[in-house]
C-alpha positions in Angstrom: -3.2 -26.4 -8.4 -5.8 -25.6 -10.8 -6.3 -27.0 -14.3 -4.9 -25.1 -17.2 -7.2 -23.1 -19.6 -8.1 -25.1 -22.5 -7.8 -23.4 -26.0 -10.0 -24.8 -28.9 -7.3 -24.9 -31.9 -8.2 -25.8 -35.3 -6.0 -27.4 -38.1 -5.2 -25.1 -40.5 -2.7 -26.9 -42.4 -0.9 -30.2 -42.9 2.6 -30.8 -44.6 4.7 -33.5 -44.9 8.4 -32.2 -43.5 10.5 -35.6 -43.9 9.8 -39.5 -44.0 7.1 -40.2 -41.6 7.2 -36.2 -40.2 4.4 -34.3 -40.4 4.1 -30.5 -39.9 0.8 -29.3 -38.7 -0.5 -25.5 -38.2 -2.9 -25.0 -35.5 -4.9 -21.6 -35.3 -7.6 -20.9 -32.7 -11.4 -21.8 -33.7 -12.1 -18.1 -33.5 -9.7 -16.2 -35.2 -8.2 -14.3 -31.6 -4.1 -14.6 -30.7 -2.8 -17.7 -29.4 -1.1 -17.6 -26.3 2.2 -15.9 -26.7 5.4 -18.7 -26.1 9.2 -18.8 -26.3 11.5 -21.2 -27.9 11.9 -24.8 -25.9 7.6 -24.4 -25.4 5.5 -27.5 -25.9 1.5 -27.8 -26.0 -0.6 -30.4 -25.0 -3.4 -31.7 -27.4 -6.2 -33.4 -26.3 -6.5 -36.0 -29.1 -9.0 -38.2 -27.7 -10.7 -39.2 -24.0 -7.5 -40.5 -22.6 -5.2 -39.7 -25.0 -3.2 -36.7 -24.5 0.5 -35.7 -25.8 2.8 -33.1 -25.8 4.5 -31.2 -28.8 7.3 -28.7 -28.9 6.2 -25.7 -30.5 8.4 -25.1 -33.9 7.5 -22.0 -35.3 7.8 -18.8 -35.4 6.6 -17.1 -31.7 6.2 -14.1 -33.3 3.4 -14.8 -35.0 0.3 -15.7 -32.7 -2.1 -16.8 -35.3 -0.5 -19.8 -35.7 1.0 -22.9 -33.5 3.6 -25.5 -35.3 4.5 -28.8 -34.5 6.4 -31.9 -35.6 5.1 -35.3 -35.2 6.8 -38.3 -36.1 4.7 -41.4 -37.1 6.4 -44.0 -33.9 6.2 -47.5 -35.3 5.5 -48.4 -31.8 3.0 -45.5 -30.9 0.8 -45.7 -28.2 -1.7 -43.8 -30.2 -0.6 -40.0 -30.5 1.4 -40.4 -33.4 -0.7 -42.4 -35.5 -3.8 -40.5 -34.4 -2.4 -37.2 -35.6 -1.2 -39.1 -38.7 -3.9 -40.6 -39.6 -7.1 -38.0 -38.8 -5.5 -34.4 -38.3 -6.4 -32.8 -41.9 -6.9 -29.4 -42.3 -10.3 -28.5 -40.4 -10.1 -30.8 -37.8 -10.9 -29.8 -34.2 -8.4 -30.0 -31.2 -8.2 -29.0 -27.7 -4.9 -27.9 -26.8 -3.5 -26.4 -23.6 0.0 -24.5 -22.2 2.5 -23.1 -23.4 5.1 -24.4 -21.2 8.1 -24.5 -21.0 10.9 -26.4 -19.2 13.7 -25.9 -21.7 13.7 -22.2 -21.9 16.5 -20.7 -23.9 19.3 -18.7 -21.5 21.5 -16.0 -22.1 25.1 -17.6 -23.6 27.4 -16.2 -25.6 28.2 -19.5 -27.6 25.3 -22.4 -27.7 26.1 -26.1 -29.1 23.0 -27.3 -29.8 22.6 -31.1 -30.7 19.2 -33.1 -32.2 18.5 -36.0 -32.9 15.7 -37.1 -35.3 12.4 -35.0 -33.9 14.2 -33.5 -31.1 14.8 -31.1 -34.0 11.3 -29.4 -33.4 12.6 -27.6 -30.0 16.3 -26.9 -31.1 14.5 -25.3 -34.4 13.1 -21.7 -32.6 16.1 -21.8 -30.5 18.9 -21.4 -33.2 16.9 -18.9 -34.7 16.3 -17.2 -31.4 20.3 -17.4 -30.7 21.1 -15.8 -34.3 18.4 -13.0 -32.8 20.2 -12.2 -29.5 23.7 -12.2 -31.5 25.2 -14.8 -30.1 27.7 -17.6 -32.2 26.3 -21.0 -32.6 26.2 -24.0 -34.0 24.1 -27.1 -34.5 24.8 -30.4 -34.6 21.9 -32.4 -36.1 21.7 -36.7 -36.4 18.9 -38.8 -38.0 18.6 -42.0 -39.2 18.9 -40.9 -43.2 18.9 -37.3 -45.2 15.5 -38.1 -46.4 14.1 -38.7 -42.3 15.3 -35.2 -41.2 12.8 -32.6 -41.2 13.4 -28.8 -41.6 16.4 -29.2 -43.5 15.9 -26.4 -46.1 15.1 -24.2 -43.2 18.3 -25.0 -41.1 20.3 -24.6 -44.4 18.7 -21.5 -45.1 19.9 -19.5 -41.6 23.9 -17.4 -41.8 24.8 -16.6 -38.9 26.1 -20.0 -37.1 27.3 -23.1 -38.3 24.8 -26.0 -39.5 26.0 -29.5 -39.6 23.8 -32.5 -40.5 25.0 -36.1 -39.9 22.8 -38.7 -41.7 23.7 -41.4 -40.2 23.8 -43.8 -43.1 26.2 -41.4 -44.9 28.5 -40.2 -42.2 27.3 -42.1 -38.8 27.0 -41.3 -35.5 27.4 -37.9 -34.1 31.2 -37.2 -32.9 30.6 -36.5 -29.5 33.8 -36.5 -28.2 34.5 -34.0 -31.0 32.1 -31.7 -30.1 32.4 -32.0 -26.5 35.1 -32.5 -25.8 36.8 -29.7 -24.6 34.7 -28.0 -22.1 33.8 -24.0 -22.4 32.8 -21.7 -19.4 31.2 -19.6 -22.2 29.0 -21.8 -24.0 25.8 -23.9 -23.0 24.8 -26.8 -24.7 21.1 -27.7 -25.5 20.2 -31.0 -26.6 16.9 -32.9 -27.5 16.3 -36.3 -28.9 16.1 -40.3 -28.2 17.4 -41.1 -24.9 20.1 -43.1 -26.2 21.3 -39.5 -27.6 20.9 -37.9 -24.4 22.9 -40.2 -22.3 25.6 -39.7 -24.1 25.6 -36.3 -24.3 25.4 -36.6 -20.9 28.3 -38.2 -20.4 30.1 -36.7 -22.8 29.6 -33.2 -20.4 30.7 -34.3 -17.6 33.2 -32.4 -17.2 31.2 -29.1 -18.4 30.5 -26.4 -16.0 27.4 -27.7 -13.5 24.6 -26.0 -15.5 25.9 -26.0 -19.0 23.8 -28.9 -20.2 19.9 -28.5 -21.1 18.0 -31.5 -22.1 14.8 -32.1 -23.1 13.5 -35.9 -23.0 10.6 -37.7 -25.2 10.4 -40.4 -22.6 11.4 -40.7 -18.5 14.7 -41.9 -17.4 15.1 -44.9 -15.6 15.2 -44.6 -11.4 16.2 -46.6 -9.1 14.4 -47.5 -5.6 12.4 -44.5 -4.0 14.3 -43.2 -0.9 11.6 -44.9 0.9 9.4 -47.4 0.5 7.2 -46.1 3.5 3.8 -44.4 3.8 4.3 -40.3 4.2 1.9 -36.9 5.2 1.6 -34.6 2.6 0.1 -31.2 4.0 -2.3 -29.5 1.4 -1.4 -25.8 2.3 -4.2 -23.9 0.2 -6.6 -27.0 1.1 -6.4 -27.3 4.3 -5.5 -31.3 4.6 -3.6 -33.9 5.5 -3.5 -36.5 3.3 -1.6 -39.9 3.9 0.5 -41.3 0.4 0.8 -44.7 0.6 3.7 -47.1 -0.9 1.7 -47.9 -3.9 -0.1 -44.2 -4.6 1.6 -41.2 -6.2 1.1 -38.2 -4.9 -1.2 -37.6 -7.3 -3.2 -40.0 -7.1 -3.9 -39.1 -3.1 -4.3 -35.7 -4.0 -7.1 -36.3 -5.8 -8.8 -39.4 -3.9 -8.9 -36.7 -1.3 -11.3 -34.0 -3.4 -8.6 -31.7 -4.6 -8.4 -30.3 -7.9 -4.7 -31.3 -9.2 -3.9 -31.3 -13.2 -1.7 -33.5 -14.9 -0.8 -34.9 -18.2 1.6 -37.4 -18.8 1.9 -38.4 -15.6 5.4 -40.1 -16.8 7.3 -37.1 -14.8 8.1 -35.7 -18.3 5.9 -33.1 -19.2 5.8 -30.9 -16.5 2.2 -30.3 -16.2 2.1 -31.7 -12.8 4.4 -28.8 -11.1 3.5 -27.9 -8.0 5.6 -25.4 -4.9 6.9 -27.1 -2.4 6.6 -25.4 1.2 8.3 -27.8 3.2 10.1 -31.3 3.1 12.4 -33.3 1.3 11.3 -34.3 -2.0 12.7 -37.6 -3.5 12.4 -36.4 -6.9 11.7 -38.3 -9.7 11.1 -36.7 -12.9 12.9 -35.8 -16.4 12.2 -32.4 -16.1 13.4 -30.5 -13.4 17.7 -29.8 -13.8 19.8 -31.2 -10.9 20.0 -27.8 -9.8 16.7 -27.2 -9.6 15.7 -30.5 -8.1 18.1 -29.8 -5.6 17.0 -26.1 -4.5 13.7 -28.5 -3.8 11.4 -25.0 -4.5 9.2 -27.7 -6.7 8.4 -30.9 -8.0 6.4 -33.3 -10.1 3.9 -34.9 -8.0 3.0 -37.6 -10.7 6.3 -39.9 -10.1 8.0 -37.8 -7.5 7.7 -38.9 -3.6 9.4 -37.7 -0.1 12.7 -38.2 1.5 11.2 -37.2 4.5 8.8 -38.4 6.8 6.5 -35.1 6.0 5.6 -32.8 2.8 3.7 -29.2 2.6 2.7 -28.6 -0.8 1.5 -25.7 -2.0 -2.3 -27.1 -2.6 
């Protein structure tokens, strides 16, 4: 695995979209194309040594001069929200890399698409991308308070589907149940948010076709005990090695104690930076990213939380 190309970006401008959302336009430093993306993208900025975050892209992917995302000041940030807040201004500097994308939109007739607070920013491109292809939708959309939900003009704005906002100190929670319901072979459901949100909209379609539901998560979900608590080979394919993981390394973490070149980001299993083809073995996977059909075809995995099943991995490093 190599690391990603890194693209110098520039600020070009700031807005506020809702309480404590900002909207910020990135160009690149130069004046060329940004990479081309598709809706359910995110970026990664580099905002300072040891602080990088990822952002859904919210724009328009047609137009490659320009990047948009939407960051919500976290009372209990960890530093990305407040440092974008508080010293991205127009003119400022910023190291970005992807796209990528693990939420990609696919072909449906009918899409139900639910966000909650600043899981907005993905569902935003994919609406419009839905109304593109000609399919019916609709989008359910919660937040704490009319005033806290960003984009609303623009959601309002769109024909084509149905748009229905629930402040929740005006109407409360989503209906859930409502909107899921009854199940639909012809429909695919797309959902972003806090994880509160997400767990219940994973419950909720349960009874769904397997591979109706998309999420997208902010933050990992909770695991239990790996498979094994026991050391395990990992074979370095392109490298040549093998390495030994022990019970309190991530694969990661060997990887690179052993010389190799391995990228990474979040390293929370959420961001998907950390990807990498697996040759042979059992994964125990461990991320938020990767569908359950996906993690079970076990074609790759995250190597920044996920471990082995099996006594043995090949990787493709």
């Amino acid at each position: 695995m190599h690391e990603e190309s890194k693209i110098a970006t520039r600020v070009v401008t700031r807005t506020e979209a809702a309480d404590g959302v900002l909207t910020i336009e990135l160009g690149s430093t130069d004046g060329t194309d940004l990479p081309a993306w598709s809706p359910g993208a995110h970026i990664d900025l580099d905002l300072a040594p040891d602080l990088t975050r990822q952002y859904s892209l919210c724009g328009d992917p047609d137009n490659r001069a320009r990047w948009r995302i939407g960051v919500l000041r976290e009372p209990s940030s960890r530093g990305g929200s407040s440092h974008v807040h508080d010293r991205l201004f127009p003119g400022t500097d910023v190291t970005a890399r992807g796209p990528r994308n693990h939420f990609a939109l696919e072909p449906s007739d009918h899409y139900v698409f639910i966000a909650g607070g600043i899981g907005i920013t993905p569902i935003l491109p994919m609406v419009r991308e839905a109304q593109r292809r000609g399919a019916t939708w609709e989008l359910h959309y919660g937040g704490r308070s009319r005033s806290s939900m960003a984009f609303r003009d623009e959601l309002e704005m769109l024909g084509g589907g149905e748009v229905e906002l629930h402040p929740q100190d005006e109407r409360g929670l989503l209906d859930l149940q409502g909107i899921l319901g009854t199940p639909r072979a012809d429909a695919l459901v797309y959902c972003c948010g806090p994880e509160p949100l997400l767990y219940a909209v994973e419950a909720a379609t349960a009874a769904w076709p397997s591979g109706a539901l998309h999420v997208e998560r902010f933050a990992p979900k909770g695991f239990n005990e790996p498979a094994s608590a026991d050391a395990f080979e990992v074979e370095l394919a392109e490298s040549g090695l093998t390495i030994t993981v022990t019970p309190d390394q991530s694969i990661l973490e060997a990887v690179r104690a052993s010389g190799v070149e391995a990228w990474s980001s979040c390293e929370e299993g959420t961001c998907g930076t950390c990807e990498t083809v697996v040759l042979a073995g059992e994964p125990d996977h461990r991320d938020s990213v990767l569908s359950p059909d996906e993690q079970a075809s076990n074609e790759t995995m995250m190597i920044c939380v996920s471990r082995a099943a099996c006594p043995k991995l090949t990787l493709e490093l």
